[in-house]
CSV table of C-alpha atoms in Angstrom, one decimal:
chain,number,residue,atom,x,y,z
A,1,MET,CA,-79.6,15.2,-10.6
A,2,LYS,CA,-83.3,15.9,-10.0
A,3,TRP,CA,-84.7,17.9,-7.1
A,4,ASN,CA,-86.2,14.9,-5.3
A,5,GLU,CA,-82.9,13.0,-5.7
A,6,LEU,CA,-81.1,15.9,-3.9
A,7,ILE,CA,-83.6,15.9,-1.1
A,8,LYS,CA,-83.3,12.1,-0.6
A,9,LEU,CA,-79.5,12.4,-0.7
A,10,LEU,CA,-79.4,15.1,2.0
A,11,LYS,CA,-81.8,13.2,4.2
A,12,THR,CA,-80.2,9.8,4.0
A,13,ALA,CA,-76.4,10.2,3.4
A,14,LYS,CA,-74.3,8.7,6.2
A,15,ASN,CA,-71.7,11.4,6.1
A,16,ALA,CA,-70.4,14.5,4.2
A,17,GLU,CA,-68.2,12.4,1.9
A,18,ASP,CA,-71.3,10.5,0.6
A,19,ILE,CA,-72.9,13.9,-0.4
A,20,ASP,CA,-69.7,15.3,-1.9
A,21,LYS,CA,-69.6,12.4,-4.4
A,22,TYR,CA,-72.4,14.2,-6.1
A,23,ARG,CA,-70.8,17.7,-6.0
A,24,GLU,CA,-71.0,18.4,-9.7
A,25,GLU,CA,-74.6,17.2,-10.0
A,26,ILE,CA,-75.7,19.3,-7.0
A,27,ILE,CA,-74.0,22.5,-8.4
A,28,GLU,CA,-75.5,21.9,-11.8
A,29,LEU,CA,-78.9,21.8,-10.1
A,30,ILE,CA,-78.1,24.9,-7.9
A,31,PRO,CA,-75.2,26.8,-9.6
A,32,THR,CA,-75.2,29.5,-6.8
A,33,LEU,CA,-73.6,26.9,-4.5
A,34,LYS,CA,-70.4,27.0,-6.5
A,35,ILE,CA,-69.1,30.0,-4.6
A,36,MET,CA,-68.7,27.8,-1.5
A,37,VAL,CA,-66.5,25.2,-3.0
A,38,GLY,CA,-62.9,25.7,-1.9
A,39,PHE,CA,-63.7,28.9,0.0
A,40,ASP,CA,-61.2,29.1,2.9
A,41,GLN,CA,-63.0,30.5,6.0
A,42,LYS,CA,-59.7,31.5,7.6
A,43,ASN,CA,-61.2,31.3,11.0
A,44,HIS,CA,-59.8,29.6,14.1
A,45,ALA,CA,-63.1,27.7,14.8
A,46,HIS,CA,-63.3,26.2,11.3
A,47,GLN,CA,-61.3,23.2,9.9
A,48,TYR,CA,-63.2,22.9,6.6
A,49,ASP,CA,-63.8,25.0,3.6
A,50,LEU,CA,-67.3,26.5,3.3
A,51,TRP,CA,-68.6,23.7,1.0
A,52,VAL,CA,-67.4,20.8,3.1
A,53,HIS,CA,-68.5,22.5,6.3
A,54,SER,CA,-72.0,22.8,4.9
A,55,LEU,CA,-72.0,19.1,3.9
A,56,HIS,CA,-71.0,18.2,7.5
A,57,VAL,CA,-73.9,20.3,8.8
A,58,VAL,CA,-76.3,18.4,6.6
A,59,ALA,CA,-74.9,15.0,7.7
A,60,ASN,CA,-75.0,16.1,11.4
A,61,LEU,CA,-78.8,16.5,11.3
A,62,PRO,CA,-80.9,13.5,12.4
A,63,ARG,CA,-81.6,11.3,9.4
A,64,ASN,CA,-84.9,11.2,7.6
A,65,LEU,CA,-86.8,13.9,9.4
A,66,GLU,CA,-90.0,14.9,7.5
A,67,ASP,CA,-89.0,18.5,7.0
A,68,ASP,CA,-87.1,18.8,3.7
A,69,MET,CA,-86.5,22.5,4.3
A,70,LEU,CA,-84.3,21.8,7.3
A,71,TYR,CA,-81.8,19.8,5.1
A,72,LEU,CA,-81.8,22.5,2.4
A,73,ALA,CA,-81.2,25.1,5.1
A,74,ALA,CA,-78.2,23.2,6.3
A,75,LEU,CA,-76.8,23.2,2.8
A,76,PHE,CA,-77.5,26.9,2.2
A,77,HIS,CA,-77.0,28.4,5.6
A,78,ASP,CA,-73.5,30.0,5.0
A,79,ILE,CA,-73.8,30.8,1.4
A,80,GLY,CA,-73.7,34.5,2.3
A,81,LYS,CA,-70.3,34.3,4.0
A,82,PRO,CA,-68.1,35.2,0.9
A,83,ASP,CA,-70.0,38.5,0.7
A,84,CYS,CA,-69.5,39.2,4.4
A,85,GLN,CA,-65.9,38.3,5.0
A,86,CYS,CA,-64.0,41.0,6.9
A,87,LYS,CA,-60.5,41.2,8.4
A,88,PRO,CA,-60.0,41.2,12.2
A,89,THR,CA,-59.7,44.6,13.9
A,90,LYS,CA,-58.5,43.5,17.4
A,91,PRO,CA,-54.8,42.9,18.2
A,92,ASN,CA,-53.7,39.2,18.1
A,93,ASP,CA,-56.9,38.2,16.2
A,94,THR,CA,-55.9,36.3,13.1
A,95,SER,CA,-59.3,35.1,12.1
A,96,MET,CA,-61.6,36.4,9.4
A,97,HIS,CA,-65.1,37.3,10.5
A,98,TYR,CA,-68.5,37.2,8.9
A,99,TYR,CA,-70.8,39.7,10.5
A,100,GLY,CA,-74.3,39.7,9.1
A,101,HIS,CA,-73.8,36.5,7.1
A,102,PRO,CA,-77.1,34.8,8.2
A,103,LYS,CA,-79.1,37.7,6.8
A,104,ARG,CA,-77.1,37.8,3.6
A,105,SER,CA,-77.5,34.0,3.2
A,106,MET,CA,-81.2,34.4,3.6
A,107,GLU,CA,-81.3,37.1,1.0
A,108,ILE,CA,-79.4,34.9,-1.5
A,109,VAL,CA,-81.7,32.0,-0.9
A,110,ARG,CA,-84.8,34.3,-1.2
A,111,ASP,CA,-83.7,36.3,-4.2
A,112,ILE,CA,-81.6,33.8,-6.3
A,113,ILE,CA,-82.2,30.2,-5.3
A,114,ILE,CA,-85.9,29.9,-4.4
A,115,PRO,CA,-87.1,31.7,-7.6
A,116,LYS,CA,-85.3,28.9,-9.7
A,117,LEU,CA,-86.8,26.1,-7.6
A,118,SER,CA,-90.5,26.0,-8.6
A,119,CYS,CA,-91.1,22.9,-6.4
A,120,ILE,CA,-90.8,25.0,-3.2
A,121,ASN,CA,-94.2,26.5,-2.3
A,122,ALA,CA,-94.7,29.6,-0.2
A,123,THR,CA,-95.1,27.8,3.1
A,124,ASP,CA,-91.9,25.8,2.6
A,125,ALA,CA,-90.0,29.0,1.4
A,126,LYS,CA,-91.0,30.8,4.6
A,127,ARG,CA,-89.8,28.0,6.8
A,128,LEU,CA,-86.5,27.6,4.8
A,129,LEU,CA,-85.8,31.3,5.1
A,130,TYR,CA,-86.4,31.2,8.9
A,131,TYR,CA,-83.9,28.4,9.3
A,132,VAL,CA,-81.3,30.1,7.3
A,133,GLU,CA,-81.7,33.6,8.7
A,134,TYR,CA,-81.6,32.4,12.4
A,135,HIS,CA,-79.2,29.5,12.2
A,136,ASP,CA,-76.6,31.5,14.1
A,137,ASP,CA,-79.0,33.2,16.5
A,138,ARG,CA,-77.7,33.4,20.0
A,139,VAL,CA,-80.0,31.6,22.5
A,140,SER,CA,-80.0,30.6,26.1
A,141,ARG,CA,-82.1,28.5,28.4
A,142,LYS,CA,-84.2,31.6,29.2
A,143,LEU,CA,-87.8,32.2,28.3
A,144,LYS,CA,-87.1,35.4,26.5
A,145,HIS,CA,-85.5,33.5,23.6
A,146,VAL,CA,-88.6,31.3,23.1
A,147,ASN,CA,-90.8,34.4,23.4
A,148,ARG,CA,-88.8,36.0,20.6
A,149,HIS,CA,-89.0,33.1,18.2
A,150,MET,CA,-92.7,32.5,18.8
A,151,LYS,CA,-93.3,35.8,17.1
A,152,ILE,CA,-91.8,34.6,13.9
A,153,ALA,CA,-92.2,30.8,13.9
A,154,SER,CA,-94.0,27.8,15.4
A,155,PHE,CA,-92.5,26.0,18.4
A,156,GLU,CA,-91.9,22.9,16.2
A,157,GLU,CA,-89.9,25.1,13.8
A,158,PHE,CA,-88.0,26.6,16.6
A,159,GLN,CA,-87.0,23.2,17.9
A,160,LYS,CA,-85.9,22.2,14.4
A,161,LEU,CA,-83.9,25.4,14.2
A,162,MET,CA,-82.1,24.2,17.4
A,163,LEU,CA,-81.3,20.9,15.7
A,164,LEU,CA,-79.8,22.9,12.9
A,165,GLN,CA,-77.7,25.0,15.3
A,166,VAL,CA,-76.4,21.8,17.0
A,167,ALA,CA,-75.5,20.3,13.6
A,168,ASP,CA,-73.8,23.5,12.6
A,169,ALA,CA,-71.8,23.7,15.9
A,170,LYS,CA,-70.7,20.1,15.6
A,171,ALA,CA,-69.2,21.0,12.2
A,172,HIS,CA,-66.8,23.4,13.9
A,173,ILE,CA,-63.6,22.8,15.9
A,174,ILE,CA,-65.1,22.0,19.3
A,175,LEU,CA,-63.9,24.9,21.4
A,176,PRO,CA,-65.4,25.5,24.8
A,177,ILE,CA,-67.8,28.2,23.5
A,178,ILE,CA,-68.8,25.8,20.7
A,179,GLN,CA,-69.5,23.0,23.1
A,180,GLU,CA,-71.6,25.4,25.2
A,181,ARG,CA,-73.7,26.2,22.1
A,182,ILE,CA,-74.2,22.5,21.4
A,183,ASP,CA,-75.3,21.9,25.0
A,184,ILE,CA,-77.8,24.8,25.1
A,185,CYS,CA,-79.3,24.2,21.7
A,186,SER,CA,-79.6,20.4,22.4
A,187,ASP,CA,-81.6,21.3,25.6
A,188,LEU,CA,-83.8,23.7,23.7
A,189,ALA,CA,-84.4,21.0,21.0
A,190,GLY,CA,-85.6,18.7,23.8
A,191,VAL,CA,-87.3,18.7,27.1
A,192,LYS,CA,-86.0,22.0,28.3
A,193,GLY,CA,-87.4,23.7,25.2
A,194,LEU,CA,-90.8,22.1,25.8
A,195,GLU,CA,-90.7,23.3,29.4
A,196,LEU,CA,-90.0,26.9,28.3
A,197,TYR,CA,-92.8,26.6,25.7
A,198,GLN,CA,-95.3,25.6,28.4
A,199,MET,CA,-94.2,28.6,30.4
A,200,TYR,CA,-94.7,30.8,27.3
A,201,LEU,CA,-98.2,29.4,26.9
A,202,LYS,CA,-99.1,30.0,30.5
A,203,GLN,CA,-97.7,33.5,30.3
A,204,ASN,CA,-99.8,34.3,27.3
A,205,THR,CA,-102.9,32.9,29.0
A,206,ARG,CA,-102.4,35.2,32.0
A,207,ARG,CA,-102.0,38.2,29.7
A,208,LYS,CA,-105.2,37.4,27.9
A,209,ASN,CA,-107.2,37.0,31.1
A,210,ASN,CA,-105.9,40.3,32.6
């Protein structure tokens, strides 16, 4: 499989199964991904192994968006989980946990995957790393979250990050807390996000004029 073929597959596949048909070819292109195959997450919110979960996240994104890095981020976003797995510490908690996995995933993409993919330029790499590092970032329908992300990304990138969060959440078992995440991130990817961005711009204008 060639690089452009992988991108086309991720952007057009109808479901996770269609992507998984090319598992061997994808891993041959990006061997680091092999660690995800068959990795049991052992978490009450997950019904898939790490590889299959990631394919569902890819397939849950809108099809054929222009931003190739969003689809790669969906594929790579949890690659740091095996390094971060830790046992529960609270009574009656039977799930494994993965504290810090977004940052670890970003580090693996930055230090191992991107250097082997010469077709990714610096601008694309920065955007890819943003999506991966913040894919699990907690957000709300409050201006403070838009303010925070505007310091590290564009508003367009922030809304695409929200699409990634929705796609990720939908690849979980839909518990109430997961549904809440879907609802909030869907709003931020749409009109509510735009409303908050307009508030952010007005806020910045007032600060400059004072």
